[in-house]
Amino acid sequence: MLIQHLPLLSTKRIVLASASPRRSQLLQSLGLNMEIIPSTFDETLNKSSFSSAGEYAAETALHKAIEVSRRTYRASDQTQADIVIGADTVVELEGMILEKPTDEDDAAHMLFKLSGRQHRVFTGVSLIFPSACDPVLGKTPLVHTFWEETSVDFGELKKEAIEAYVRSGEPMDKAGAYGIQGIGGSFVKSVTGCFYNVVGFPLYRFSVELDKLIAKGALCL
Amino acid sequence: MLIQHLPLLSTKRIVLASASPRRSQLLQSLGLNMEIIPSTFDETLNKSSFSSAGEYAAETALHKAIEVSRRTYRASDQTQADIVIGADTVVELEGMILEKPTDEDDAAHMLFKLSGRQHRVFTGVSLIFPSACDPVLGKTPLVHTFWEETSVDFGELKKEAIEAYVRSGEPMDKAGAYGIQGIGGSFVKSVTGCFYNVVGFPLYRFSVELDKLIAKGALCL
């Protein structure tokens, strides 16, 4: 849990390496203030070289956080960030990763595939403490990366519902062509696992991991 | 699914019989416009007379919707509502219903009980169509009531986290002393079922039931 650490965290420079408005909203809902520096890391890792979609998401999150942590030095007060947070979310259906749809036809095609089936959502998270020393490796920075999995059961979607949803525009910037925090939420019969992981950031797991890292002294720089 | 019915629904007078801002936000997120007429029904049904917390929530939702549907007549255009929506959410832990906390000590006590355990959340929903005829009973109004159950697994909460959370004020107006859509969301390890049912309104089930009722002609008045 993080709430008891908010006074400490409010004195730290936290950087979110993501342009996703959903992720920054989720972190703000916990009471965290942060700077946003979107990563320019090109999401081009070779998916087939990973044994799971979760590992792929975690590695992408790590690369995003590394790329941004190199750019957090602020000349005005000569500081770098205390924590850099990278994240990446992927949707997997029957072994296939679904990205953001390329156009409306692609979005409709994805939604037909998701209809009446269960799929999995993986969010990888990487936390980099640029000035902290890793207690195991004895090196700076301290880097901690993990991923979380959630199963999502879609109800049967009627053709007219898919067509109207695609026309609404909501699917276009979302992996798997739906937003669970919008109209797409009414397509979801059941979730098993962390709901916020599907929105794009696993709040519970993040809180538990950051709590452990703070207990280990990651923020007592 | 409802999205294909939005053009029809936008011509109807929909009344939400609840003062909960979370419920109206959820319904608005589906694209529905509605009037809000909070129910004055006193939530005093005898819990022990119901075989489950779900039935209790459904009966309370029904009474709320009935009470409000009597008050939807509008003199200016001599119409009553097309749909009245009642809802009630209860939290159950090991056979005991948790209401809103009475004070900060009560909130802390509830959170200690929820910590590290699984509990269940039930939302009852009642839909009343004041001018529609029930196709089975042959009577007006058409009334359709149901409830949805979701399991929620809490992580272990540290004493300092519970204390800080109670001080934040978030628990005070919420059944079970937490809000899954706020800081309380970071206490939740896993959800099994409809997430929005825990927020206070089961969007998927509502969409499916209303879709069926529309197909049966409930809105072709």
Short mmCIF file of N, CA and C in Angstrom, two decimals, chain B residues 4-87:
data_model
loop_
_atom_site.label_atom_id
_atom_site.label_comp_id
_atom_site.label_asym_id
_atom_site.label_seq_id
_atom_site.Cartn_x
_atom_site.Cartn_y
_atom_site.Cartn_z
N GLN B 4 -26.06 0.40 -29.83
CA GLN B 4 -26.87 0.51 -31.05
C GLN B 4 -28.26 1.07 -30.77
N HIS B 5 -28.64 1.10 -29.47
CA HIS B 5 -29.97 1.64 -29.12
C HIS B 5 -29.90 3.09 -28.68
N LEU B 6 -28.71 3.70 -28.68
CA LEU B 6 -28.59 5.06 -28.14
C LEU B 6 -29.47 6.08 -28.87
N PRO B 7 -29.60 5.99 -30.23
CA PRO B 7 -30.50 6.96 -30.89
C PRO B 7 -31.93 6.84 -30.36
N LEU B 8 -32.43 5.60 -30.16
CA LEU B 8 -33.77 5.41 -29.59
C LEU B 8 -33.83 5.93 -28.16
N LEU B 9 -32.82 5.55 -27.35
CA LEU B 9 -32.84 5.91 -25.93
C LEU B 9 -32.74 7.42 -25.72
N SER B 10 -32.09 8.11 -26.68
CA SER B 10 -31.95 9.56 -26.51
C SER B 10 -33.30 10.29 -26.65
N THR B 11 -34.31 9.59 -27.19
CA THR B 11 -35.65 10.20 -27.32
C THR B 11 -36.53 9.88 -26.12
N LYS B 12 -36.00 9.10 -25.18
CA LYS B 12 -36.81 8.63 -24.04
C LYS B 12 -36.45 9.39 -22.77
N ARG B 13 -37.38 9.42 -21.85
CA ARG B 13 -37.14 10.08 -20.57
C ARG B 13 -36.70 9.01 -19.57
N ILE B 14 -35.43 9.04 -19.24
CA ILE B 14 -34.85 8.04 -18.35
C ILE B 14 -34.60 8.70 -17.00
N VAL B 15 -35.06 8.06 -15.94
CA VAL B 15 -34.91 8.63 -14.59
C VAL B 15 -34.07 7.68 -13.74
N LEU B 16 -33.02 8.20 -13.13
CA LEU B 16 -32.21 7.41 -12.21
C LEU B 16 -32.65 7.74 -10.79
N ALA B 17 -33.12 6.71 -10.07
CA ALA B 17 -33.67 6.90 -8.73
C ALA B 17 -32.58 6.79 -7.67
N SER B 18 -31.47 7.49 -7.89
CA SER B 18 -30.33 7.35 -6.99
C SER B 18 -29.56 8.65 -6.93
N ALA B 19 -29.10 9.00 -5.74
CA ALA B 19 -28.32 10.24 -5.58
C ALA B 19 -26.83 9.98 -5.79
N SER B 20 -26.43 8.72 -6.03
CA SER B 20 -25.01 8.37 -6.13
C SER B 20 -24.37 8.99 -7.37
N PRO B 21 -23.38 9.87 -7.20
CA PRO B 21 -22.73 10.45 -8.38
C PRO B 21 -22.00 9.38 -9.19
N ARG B 22 -21.56 8.31 -8.53
CA ARG B 22 -20.87 7.23 -9.26
C ARG B 22 -21.82 6.54 -10.23
N ARG B 23 -23.05 6.30 -9.79
CA ARG B 23 -24.01 5.63 -10.70
C ARG B 23 -24.33 6.51 -11.91
N SER B 24 -24.55 7.81 -11.67
CA SER B 24 -24.90 8.63 -12.83
C SER B 24 -23.70 8.75 -13.78
N GLN B 25 -22.50 8.81 -13.23
CA GLN B 25 -21.31 8.86 -14.10
C GLN B 25 -21.20 7.58 -14.95
N LEU B 26 -21.46 6.43 -14.34
CA LEU B 26 -21.36 5.17 -15.08
C LEU B 26 -22.38 5.13 -16.21
N LEU B 27 -23.62 5.54 -15.93
CA LEU B 27 -24.64 5.52 -16.97
C LEU B 27 -24.32 6.53 -18.07
N GLN B 28 -23.78 7.68 -17.67
CA GLN B 28 -23.38 8.67 -18.67
C GLN B 28 -22.23 8.15 -19.53
N SER B 29 -21.35 7.33 -18.93
CA SER B 29 -20.22 6.80 -19.71
C SER B 29 -20.70 5.87 -20.82
N LEU B 30 -21.92 5.34 -20.70
CA LEU B 30 -22.51 4.53 -21.78
C LEU B 30 -23.13 5.40 -22.86
N GLY B 31 -23.23 6.69 -22.60
CA GLY B 31 -23.85 7.58 -23.57
C GLY B 31 -25.31 7.88 -23.26
N LEU B 32 -25.78 7.50 -22.05
CA LEU B 32 -27.18 7.75 -21.69
C LEU B 32 -27.33 9.10 -21.01
N ASN B 33 -28.40 9.80 -21.37
CA ASN B 33 -28.76 11.03 -20.66
C ASN B 33 -29.94 10.72 -19.77
N MET B 34 -29.90 11.24 -18.56
CA MET B 34 -31.01 10.92 -17.66
C MET B 34 -31.27 12.06 -16.68
N GLU B 35 -32.48 12.02 -16.11
CA GLU B 35 -32.81 12.89 -14.98
C GLU B 35 -32.45 12.13 -13.72
N ILE B 36 -32.11 12.87 -12.68
CA ILE B 36 -31.83 12.22 -11.40
C ILE B 36 -32.89 12.63 -10.39
N ILE B 37 -33.62 11.64 -9.89
CA ILE B 37 -34.61 11.90 -8.82
C ILE B 37 -34.29 10.91 -7.70
N PRO B 38 -33.51 11.36 -6.71
CA PRO B 38 -33.12 10.41 -5.65
C PRO B 38 -34.33 9.87 -4.91
N SER B 39 -34.29 8.60 -4.61
CA SER B 39 -35.39 7.96 -3.88
C SER B 39 -35.38 8.39 -2.42
N THR B 40 -36.58 8.47 -1.86
CA THR B 40 -36.68 8.74 -0.42
C THR B 40 -37.00 7.46 0.34
N PHE B 41 -36.94 6.33 -0.37
CA PHE B 41 -37.25 5.05 0.28
C PHE B 41 -36.23 4.80 1.40
N ASP B 42 -36.74 4.52 2.56
CA ASP B 42 -35.90 4.28 3.72
C ASP B 42 -35.38 2.84 3.64
N GLU B 43 -34.05 2.68 3.65
CA GLU B 43 -33.49 1.33 3.45
C GLU B 43 -33.60 0.51 4.73
N THR B 44 -34.84 0.12 5.02
CA THR B 44 -35.09 -0.53 6.31
C THR B 44 -35.68 -1.93 6.17
N LEU B 45 -35.52 -2.55 5.00
CA LEU B 45 -36.05 -3.91 4.85
C LEU B 45 -35.31 -4.81 5.85
N ASN B 46 -36.01 -5.80 6.31
CA ASN B 46 -35.42 -6.72 7.30
C ASN B 46 -34.47 -7.69 6.60
N LYS B 47 -33.17 -7.48 6.81
CA LYS B 47 -32.18 -8.28 6.08
C LYS B 47 -32.34 -9.77 6.32
N SER B 48 -32.75 -10.13 7.55
CA SER B 48 -32.80 -11.56 7.88
C SER B 48 -33.94 -12.27 7.14
N SER B 49 -34.85 -11.49 6.50
CA SER B 49 -35.95 -12.15 5.79
C SER B 49 -35.57 -12.52 4.35
N PHE B 50 -34.33 -12.24 3.96
CA PHE B 50 -33.89 -12.57 2.60
C PHE B 50 -32.88 -13.72 2.65
N SER B 51 -32.94 -14.58 1.63
CA SER B 51 -32.04 -15.73 1.66
C SER B 51 -30.63 -15.35 1.19
N SER B 52 -30.47 -14.20 0.56
CA SER B 52 -29.11 -13.77 0.17
C SER B 52 -29.04 -12.25 0.15
N ALA B 53 -27.80 -11.75 0.23
CA ALA B 53 -27.58 -10.31 0.18
C ALA B 53 -28.00 -9.75 -1.18
N GLY B 54 -27.89 -10.57 -2.23
CA GLY B 54 -28.31 -10.15 -3.57
C GLY B 54 -29.80 -9.89 -3.63
N GLU B 55 -30.58 -10.79 -3.01
CA GLU B 55 -32.04 -10.60 -3.00
C GLU B 55 -32.42 -9.35 -2.22
N TYR B 56 -31.71 -9.13 -1.12
CA TYR B 56 -31.96 -7.92 -0.32
C TYR B 56 -31.70 -6.67 -1.16
N ALA B 57 -30.56 -6.65 -1.87
CA ALA B 57 -30.20 -5.49 -2.70
C ALA B 57 -31.23 -5.28 -3.82
N ALA B 58 -31.70 -6.40 -4.42
CA ALA B 58 -32.67 -6.31 -5.51
C ALA B 58 -34.00 -5.75 -5.00
N GLU B 59 -34.43 -6.21 -3.83
CA GLU B 59 -35.70 -5.74 -3.27
C GLU B 59 -35.62 -4.26 -2.90
N THR B 60 -34.47 -3.86 -2.35
CA THR B 60 -34.29 -2.44 -2.02
C THR B 60 -34.31 -1.59 -3.30
N ALA B 61 -33.63 -2.08 -4.36
CA ALA B 61 -33.62 -1.37 -5.64
C ALA B 61 -35.04 -1.22 -6.18
N LEU B 62 -35.83 -2.29 -6.06
CA LEU B 62 -37.22 -2.28 -6.54
C LEU B 62 -38.04 -1.22 -5.79
N HIS B 63 -37.91 -1.20 -4.46
CA HIS B 63 -38.66 -0.22 -3.68
C HIS B 63 -38.26 1.20 -4.04
N LYS B 64 -36.95 1.43 -4.26
CA LYS B 64 -36.49 2.77 -4.66
C LYS B 64 -37.13 3.17 -5.99
N ALA B 65 -37.13 2.23 -6.96
CA ALA B 65 -37.67 2.55 -8.29
C ALA B 65 -39.17 2.79 -8.24
N ILE B 66 -39.89 1.98 -7.44
CA ILE B 66 -41.35 2.16 -7.31
C ILE B 66 -41.64 3.54 -6.71
N GLU B 67 -40.92 3.87 -5.64
CA GLU B 67 -41.18 5.15 -4.96
C GLU B 67 -40.97 6.31 -5.92
N VAL B 68 -39.89 6.25 -6.72
CA VAL B 68 -39.61 7.36 -7.64
C VAL B 68 -40.56 7.37 -8.83
N SER B 69 -40.93 6.18 -9.33
CA SER B 69 -41.78 6.16 -10.54
C SER B 69 -43.13 6.82 -10.26
N ARG B 70 -43.55 6.83 -9.00
CA ARG B 70 -44.81 7.52 -8.63
C ARG B 70 -44.67 9.03 -8.73
N ARG B 71 -43.43 9.51 -8.77
CA ARG B 71 -43.20 10.95 -8.74
C ARG B 71 -42.67 11.50 -10.07
N THR B 72 -42.70 10.72 -11.14
CA THR B 72 -42.08 11.20 -12.39
C THR B 72 -43.06 11.93 -13.30
N TYR B 73 -44.32 12.01 -12.91
CA TYR B 73 -45.27 12.74 -13.76
C TYR B 73 -44.86 14.21 -13.84
N ARG B 74 -44.77 14.72 -15.07
CA ARG B 74 -44.35 16.10 -15.27
C ARG B 74 -45.53 16.88 -15.82
N ALA B 75 -45.99 17.87 -15.06
CA ALA B 75 -47.20 18.61 -15.44
C ALA B 75 -47.00 19.38 -16.74
N SER B 76 -45.76 19.89 -16.96
CA SER B 76 -45.51 20.78 -18.11
C SER B 76 -45.85 20.09 -19.44
N ASP B 77 -45.52 18.83 -19.59
CA ASP B 77 -45.87 18.14 -20.85
C ASP B 77 -46.73 16.89 -20.59
N GLN B 78 -47.21 16.78 -19.37
CA GLN B 78 -48.12 15.68 -19.01
C GLN B 78 -47.57 14.29 -19.34
N THR B 79 -46.25 14.12 -19.11
CA THR B 79 -45.66 12.79 -19.35
C THR B 79 -45.13 12.22 -18.05
N GLN B 80 -45.00 10.89 -18.06
CA GLN B 80 -44.24 10.26 -16.98
C GLN B 80 -42.96 9.69 -17.61
N ALA B 81 -42.07 9.16 -16.77
CA ALA B 81 -40.80 8.65 -17.28
C ALA B 81 -41.04 7.45 -18.20
N ASP B 82 -40.13 7.22 -19.14
CA ASP B 82 -40.18 6.00 -19.95
C ASP B 82 -39.50 4.84 -19.22
N ILE B 83 -38.41 5.14 -18.52
CA ILE B 83 -37.70 4.11 -17.72
C ILE B 83 -37.29 4.74 -16.40
N VAL B 84 -37.54 4.01 -15.31
CA VAL B 84 -37.00 4.42 -14.01
C VAL B 84 -36.01 3.34 -13.56
N ILE B 85 -34.84 3.78 -13.17
CA ILE B 85 -33.77 2.84 -12.78
C ILE B 85 -33.50 2.98 -11.29
N GLY B 86 -33.71 1.90 -10.55
CA GLY B 86 -33.36 1.87 -9.12
C GLY B 86 -32.16 0.95 -8.93
N ALA B 87 -31.31 1.24 -7.95
CA ALA B 87 -30.14 0.37 -7.71
C ALA B 87 -29.77 0.43 -6.23
#
